[in-house]
mmCIF file of C-alpha atoms in Angstrom:
data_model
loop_
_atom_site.group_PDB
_atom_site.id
_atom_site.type_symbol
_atom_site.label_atom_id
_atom_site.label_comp_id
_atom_site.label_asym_id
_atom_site.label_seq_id
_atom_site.Cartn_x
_atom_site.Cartn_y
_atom_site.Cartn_z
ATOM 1 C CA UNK A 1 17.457 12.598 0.442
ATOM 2 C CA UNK A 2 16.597 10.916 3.610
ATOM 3 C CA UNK A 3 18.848 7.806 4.311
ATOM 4 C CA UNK A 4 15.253 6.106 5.769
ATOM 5 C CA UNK A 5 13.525 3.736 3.113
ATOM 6 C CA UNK A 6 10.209 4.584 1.791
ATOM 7 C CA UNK A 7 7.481 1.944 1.603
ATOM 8 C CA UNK A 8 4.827 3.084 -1.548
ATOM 9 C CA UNK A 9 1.324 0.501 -1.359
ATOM 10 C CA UNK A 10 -2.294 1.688 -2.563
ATOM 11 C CA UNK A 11 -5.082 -0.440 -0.515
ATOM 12 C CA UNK A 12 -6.093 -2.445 -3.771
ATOM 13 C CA UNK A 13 -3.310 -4.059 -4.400
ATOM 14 C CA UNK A 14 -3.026 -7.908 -2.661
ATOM 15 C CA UNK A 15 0.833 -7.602 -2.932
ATOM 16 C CA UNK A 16 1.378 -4.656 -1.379
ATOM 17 C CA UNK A 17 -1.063 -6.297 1.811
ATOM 18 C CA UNK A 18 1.384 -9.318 1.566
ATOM 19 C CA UNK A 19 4.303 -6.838 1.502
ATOM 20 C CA UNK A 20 2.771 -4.706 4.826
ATOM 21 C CA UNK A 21 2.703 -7.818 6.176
ATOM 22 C CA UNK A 22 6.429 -9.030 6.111
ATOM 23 C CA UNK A 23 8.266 -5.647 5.763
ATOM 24 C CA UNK A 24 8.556 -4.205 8.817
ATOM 25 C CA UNK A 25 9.812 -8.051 9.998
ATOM 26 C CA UNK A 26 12.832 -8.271 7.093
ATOM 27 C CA UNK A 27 13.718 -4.776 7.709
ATOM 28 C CA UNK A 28 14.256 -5.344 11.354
ATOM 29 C CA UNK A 29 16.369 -8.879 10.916
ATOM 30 C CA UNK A 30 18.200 -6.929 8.344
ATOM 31 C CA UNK A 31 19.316 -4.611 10.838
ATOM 32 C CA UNK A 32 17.671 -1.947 9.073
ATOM 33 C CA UNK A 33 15.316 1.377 10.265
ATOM 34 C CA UNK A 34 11.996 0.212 9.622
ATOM 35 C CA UNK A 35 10.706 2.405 6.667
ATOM 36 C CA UNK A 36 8.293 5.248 6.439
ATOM 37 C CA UNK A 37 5.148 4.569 5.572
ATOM 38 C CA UNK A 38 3.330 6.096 2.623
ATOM 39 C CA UNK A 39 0.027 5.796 0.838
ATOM 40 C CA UNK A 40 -0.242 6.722 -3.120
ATOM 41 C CA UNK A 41 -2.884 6.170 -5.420
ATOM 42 C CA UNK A 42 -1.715 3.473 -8.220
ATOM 43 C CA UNK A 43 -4.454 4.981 -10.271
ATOM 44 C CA UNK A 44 -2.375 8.179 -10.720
ATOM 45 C CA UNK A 45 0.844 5.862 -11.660
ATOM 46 C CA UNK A 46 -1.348 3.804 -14.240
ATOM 47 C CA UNK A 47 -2.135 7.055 -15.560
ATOM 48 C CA UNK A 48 1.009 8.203 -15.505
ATOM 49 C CA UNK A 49 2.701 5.458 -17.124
ATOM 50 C CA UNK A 50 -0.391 4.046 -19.375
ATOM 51 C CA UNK A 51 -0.856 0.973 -17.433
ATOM 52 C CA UNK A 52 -3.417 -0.966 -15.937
ATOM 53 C CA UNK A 53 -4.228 -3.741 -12.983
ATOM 54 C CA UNK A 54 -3.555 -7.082 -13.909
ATOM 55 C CA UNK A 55 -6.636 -7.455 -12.156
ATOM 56 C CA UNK A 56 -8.493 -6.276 -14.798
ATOM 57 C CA UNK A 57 -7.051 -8.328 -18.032
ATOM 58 C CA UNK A 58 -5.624 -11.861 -19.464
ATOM 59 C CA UNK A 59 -3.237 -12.033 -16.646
ATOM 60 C CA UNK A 60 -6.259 -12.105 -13.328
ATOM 61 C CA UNK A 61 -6.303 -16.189 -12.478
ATOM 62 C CA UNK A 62 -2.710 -16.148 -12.609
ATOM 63 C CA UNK A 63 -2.282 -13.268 -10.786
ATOM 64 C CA UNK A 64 -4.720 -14.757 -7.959
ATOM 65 C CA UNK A 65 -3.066 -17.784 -7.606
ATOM 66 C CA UNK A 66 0.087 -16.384 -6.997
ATOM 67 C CA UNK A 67 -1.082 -14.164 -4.014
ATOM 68 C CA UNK A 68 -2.723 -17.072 -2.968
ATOM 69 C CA UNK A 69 0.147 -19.025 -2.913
ATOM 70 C CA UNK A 70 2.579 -16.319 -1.713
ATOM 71 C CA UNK A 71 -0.265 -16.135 1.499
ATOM 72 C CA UNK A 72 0.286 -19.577 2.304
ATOM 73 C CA UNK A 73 4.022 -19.581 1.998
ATOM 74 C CA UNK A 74 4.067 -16.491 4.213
ATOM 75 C CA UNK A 75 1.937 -18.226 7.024
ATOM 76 C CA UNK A 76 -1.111 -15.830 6.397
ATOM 77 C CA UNK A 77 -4.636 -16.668 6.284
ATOM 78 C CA UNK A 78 -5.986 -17.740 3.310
ATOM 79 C CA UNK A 79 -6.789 -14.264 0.763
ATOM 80 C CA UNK A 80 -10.549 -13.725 0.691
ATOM 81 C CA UNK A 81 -10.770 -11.608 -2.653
ATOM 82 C CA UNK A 82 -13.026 -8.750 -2.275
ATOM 83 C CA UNK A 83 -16.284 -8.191 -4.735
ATOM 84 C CA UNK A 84 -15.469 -5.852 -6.482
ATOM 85 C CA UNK A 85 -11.497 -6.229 -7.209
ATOM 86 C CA UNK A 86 -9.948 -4.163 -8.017
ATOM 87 C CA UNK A 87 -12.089 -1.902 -6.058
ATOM 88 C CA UNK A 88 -12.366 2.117 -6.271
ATOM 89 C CA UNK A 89 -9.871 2.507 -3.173
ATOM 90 C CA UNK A 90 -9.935 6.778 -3.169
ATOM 91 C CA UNK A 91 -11.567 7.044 0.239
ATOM 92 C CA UNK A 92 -9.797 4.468 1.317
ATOM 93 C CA UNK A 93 -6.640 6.338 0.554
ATOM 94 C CA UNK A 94 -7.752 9.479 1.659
ATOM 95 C CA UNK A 95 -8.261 7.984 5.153
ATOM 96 C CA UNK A 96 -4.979 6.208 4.789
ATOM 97 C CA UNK A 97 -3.623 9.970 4.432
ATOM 98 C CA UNK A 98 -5.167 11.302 7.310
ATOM 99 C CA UNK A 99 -3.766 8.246 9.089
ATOM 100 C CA UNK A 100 -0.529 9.378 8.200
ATOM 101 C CA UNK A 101 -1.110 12.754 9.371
ATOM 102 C CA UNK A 102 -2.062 11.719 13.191
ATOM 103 C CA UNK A 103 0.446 9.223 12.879
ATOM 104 C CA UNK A 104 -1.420 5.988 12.629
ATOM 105 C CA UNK A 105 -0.341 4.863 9.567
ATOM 106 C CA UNK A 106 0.755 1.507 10.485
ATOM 107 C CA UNK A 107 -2.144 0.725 12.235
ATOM 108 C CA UNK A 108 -4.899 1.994 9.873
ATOM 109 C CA UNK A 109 -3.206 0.311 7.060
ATOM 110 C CA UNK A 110 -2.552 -3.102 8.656
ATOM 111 C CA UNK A 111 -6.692 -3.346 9.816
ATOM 112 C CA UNK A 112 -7.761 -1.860 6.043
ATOM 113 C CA UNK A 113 -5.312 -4.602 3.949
ATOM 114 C CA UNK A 114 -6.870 -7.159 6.534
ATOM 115 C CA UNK A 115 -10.001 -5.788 5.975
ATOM 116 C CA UNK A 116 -9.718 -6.176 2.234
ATOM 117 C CA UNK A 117 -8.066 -9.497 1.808
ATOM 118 C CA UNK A 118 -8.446 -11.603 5.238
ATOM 119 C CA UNK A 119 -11.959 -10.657 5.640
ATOM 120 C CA UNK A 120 -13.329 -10.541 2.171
ATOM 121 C CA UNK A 121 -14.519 -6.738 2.736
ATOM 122 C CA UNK A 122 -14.651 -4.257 -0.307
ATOM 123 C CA UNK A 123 -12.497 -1.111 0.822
ATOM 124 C CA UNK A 124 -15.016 0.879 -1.912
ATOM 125 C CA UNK A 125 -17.705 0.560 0.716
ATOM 126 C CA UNK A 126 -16.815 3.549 3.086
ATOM 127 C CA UNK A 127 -18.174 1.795 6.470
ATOM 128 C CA UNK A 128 -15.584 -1.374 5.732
ATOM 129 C CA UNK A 129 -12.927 1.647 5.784
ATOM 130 C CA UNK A 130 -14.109 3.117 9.046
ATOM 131 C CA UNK A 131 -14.318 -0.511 10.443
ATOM 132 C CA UNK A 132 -10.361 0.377 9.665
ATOM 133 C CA UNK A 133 -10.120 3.512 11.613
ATOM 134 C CA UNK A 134 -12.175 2.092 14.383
ATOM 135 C CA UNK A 135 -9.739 -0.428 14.984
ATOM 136 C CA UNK A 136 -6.517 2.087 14.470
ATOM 137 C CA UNK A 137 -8.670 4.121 16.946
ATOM 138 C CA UNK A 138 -9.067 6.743 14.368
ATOM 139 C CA UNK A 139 -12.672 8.423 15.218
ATOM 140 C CA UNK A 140 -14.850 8.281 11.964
ATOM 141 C CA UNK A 141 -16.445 11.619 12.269
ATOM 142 C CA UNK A 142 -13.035 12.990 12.157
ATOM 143 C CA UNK A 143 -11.800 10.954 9.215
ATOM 144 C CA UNK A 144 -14.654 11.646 7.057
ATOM 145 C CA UNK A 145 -14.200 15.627 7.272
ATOM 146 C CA UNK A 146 -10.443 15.213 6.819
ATOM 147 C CA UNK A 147 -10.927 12.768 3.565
ATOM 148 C CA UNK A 148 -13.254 15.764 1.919
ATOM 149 C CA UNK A 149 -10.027 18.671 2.910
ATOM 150 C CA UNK A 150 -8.732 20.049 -0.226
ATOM 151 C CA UNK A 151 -5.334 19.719 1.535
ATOM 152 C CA UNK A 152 -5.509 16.339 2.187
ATOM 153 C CA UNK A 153 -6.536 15.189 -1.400
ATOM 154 C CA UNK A 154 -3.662 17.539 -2.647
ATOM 155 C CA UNK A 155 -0.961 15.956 -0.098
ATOM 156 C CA UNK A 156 -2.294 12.488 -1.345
ATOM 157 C CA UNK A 157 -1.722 13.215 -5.669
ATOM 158 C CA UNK A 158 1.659 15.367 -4.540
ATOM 159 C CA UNK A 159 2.745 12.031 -2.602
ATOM 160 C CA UNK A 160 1.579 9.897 -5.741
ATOM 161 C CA UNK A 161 3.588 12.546 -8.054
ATOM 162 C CA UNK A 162 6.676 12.510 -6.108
ATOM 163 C CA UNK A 163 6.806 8.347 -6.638
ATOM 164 C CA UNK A 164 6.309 8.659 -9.942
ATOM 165 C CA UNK A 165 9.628 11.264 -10.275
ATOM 166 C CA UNK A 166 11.327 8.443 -8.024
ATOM 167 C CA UNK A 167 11.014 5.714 -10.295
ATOM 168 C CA UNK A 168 8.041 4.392 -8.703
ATOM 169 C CA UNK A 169 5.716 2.954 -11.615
ATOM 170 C CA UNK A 170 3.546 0.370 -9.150
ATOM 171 C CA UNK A 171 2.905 -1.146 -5.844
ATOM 172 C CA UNK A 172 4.462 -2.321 -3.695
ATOM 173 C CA UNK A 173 7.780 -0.370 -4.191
ATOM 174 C CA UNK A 174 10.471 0.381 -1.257
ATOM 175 C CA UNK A 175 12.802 3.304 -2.284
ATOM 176 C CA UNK A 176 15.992 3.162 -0.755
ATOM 177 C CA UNK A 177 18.513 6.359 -1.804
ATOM 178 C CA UNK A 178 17.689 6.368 -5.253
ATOM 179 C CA UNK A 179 16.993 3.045 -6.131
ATOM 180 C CA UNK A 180 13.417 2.037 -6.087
ATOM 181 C CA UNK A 181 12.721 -1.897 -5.280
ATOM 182 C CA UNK A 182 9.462 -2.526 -7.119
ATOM 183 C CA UNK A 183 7.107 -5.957 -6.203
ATOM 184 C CA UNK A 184 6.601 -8.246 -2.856
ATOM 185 C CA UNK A 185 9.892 -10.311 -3.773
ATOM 186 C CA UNK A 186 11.981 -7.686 -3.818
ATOM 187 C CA UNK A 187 11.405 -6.827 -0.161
ATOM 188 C CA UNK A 188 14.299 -8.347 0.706
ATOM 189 C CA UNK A 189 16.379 -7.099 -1.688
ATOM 190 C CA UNK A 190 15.246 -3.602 -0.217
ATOM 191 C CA UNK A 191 16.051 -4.191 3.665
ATOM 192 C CA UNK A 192 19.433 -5.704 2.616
ATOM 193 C CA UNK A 193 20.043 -2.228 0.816
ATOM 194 C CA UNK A 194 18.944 -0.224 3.349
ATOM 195 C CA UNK A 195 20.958 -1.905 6.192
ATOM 196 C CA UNK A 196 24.103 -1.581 3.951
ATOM 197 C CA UNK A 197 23.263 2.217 2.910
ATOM 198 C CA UNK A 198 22.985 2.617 7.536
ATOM 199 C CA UNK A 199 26.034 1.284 7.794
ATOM 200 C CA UNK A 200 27.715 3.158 5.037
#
């Protein structure tokens, strides 16, 4: 297995926008490689491990406050919640696949989260998504044929499949060897372990 950590997020999910937000920051005063990059659907892990969004039972208000709070603590601006949320993120991470494969990743997924949660914007609308690529410089023409490619929805479930065997059972998660580091407050946790599996 690569020595470089893995970074696991789905578009829906406020902590894995407050974890893109800090990661590549921790990893780099850690001393570690900043990790790879790589979109999964949680849907396919709530499947997988009969689970469900806290978004969508007893656990919601909480749940929201936290972010909120986290947001503030982390010197973002304040989360706008998107209507719908959770949404029905699948072209959303279709596009954040194709991203991947012209190596915008970074880029496309910063604008999206900040699309979703800084500007209020519900990532199951396709043209708040492109709004995405536009500003990752991602044409839209192109990203709409790529999200329909058989290849690219395979490479997307395979990615979400491959998590899953990892230990992966929700986002945000950073693998590092064979450990995985599940949740925004583990991020540093994760960079600490990476820098000390780089130096090994």
């Amino acid at each position: 297995m690569s020595e470089r950590a893995v970074f696991y997020y789905d578009l829906g999910s406020p902590y894995a926008y407050l974890a893109a937000e800090r990661i590549s920051g921790l990893f780099a005063a850690a001393g570690a490689e900043t990790p790879e990059w790589q979109p999964i659907l949680l849907g396919g892990l709530f499947k997988r491990f009969d689970r469900d969004s806290w978004g969508n039972g007893p656990e919601r208000e909480r749940g929201v406050r936290i972010c909120e709070s986290r947001a503030a603590s982390y010197g973002l601006p304040p989360i706008r919640w998107p209507d719908p949320w959770p949404p029905n993120s699948l072209f959303a991470m279709r596009a954040a696949t194709f991203a991947k494969e012209i190596g915008r990743t970074v880029s496309f997924t910063l604008a999206a989260f900040r699309q979703a949660f800084a500007a209020g914007r519900d990532l199951g609308e396709r043209d708040n998504v492109l709004l995405a690529a536009a500003a990752a410089e991602i044409h839209p023409r192109a990203l709409v044929a790529a999200a329909e490619r058989q290849s690219l929805k395979r490479s997307l479930r395979e990615a979400t499949d491959r998590a899953g065997d990892l230990g992966v059972r929700g986002v945000p998660s950073v693998v590092v060897d064979v450990n995985a580091y599940w949740g925004d407050d583990r991020l540093e946790e994760a960079a600490e372990a990476a820098a000390r599996l780089q130096r090994a």
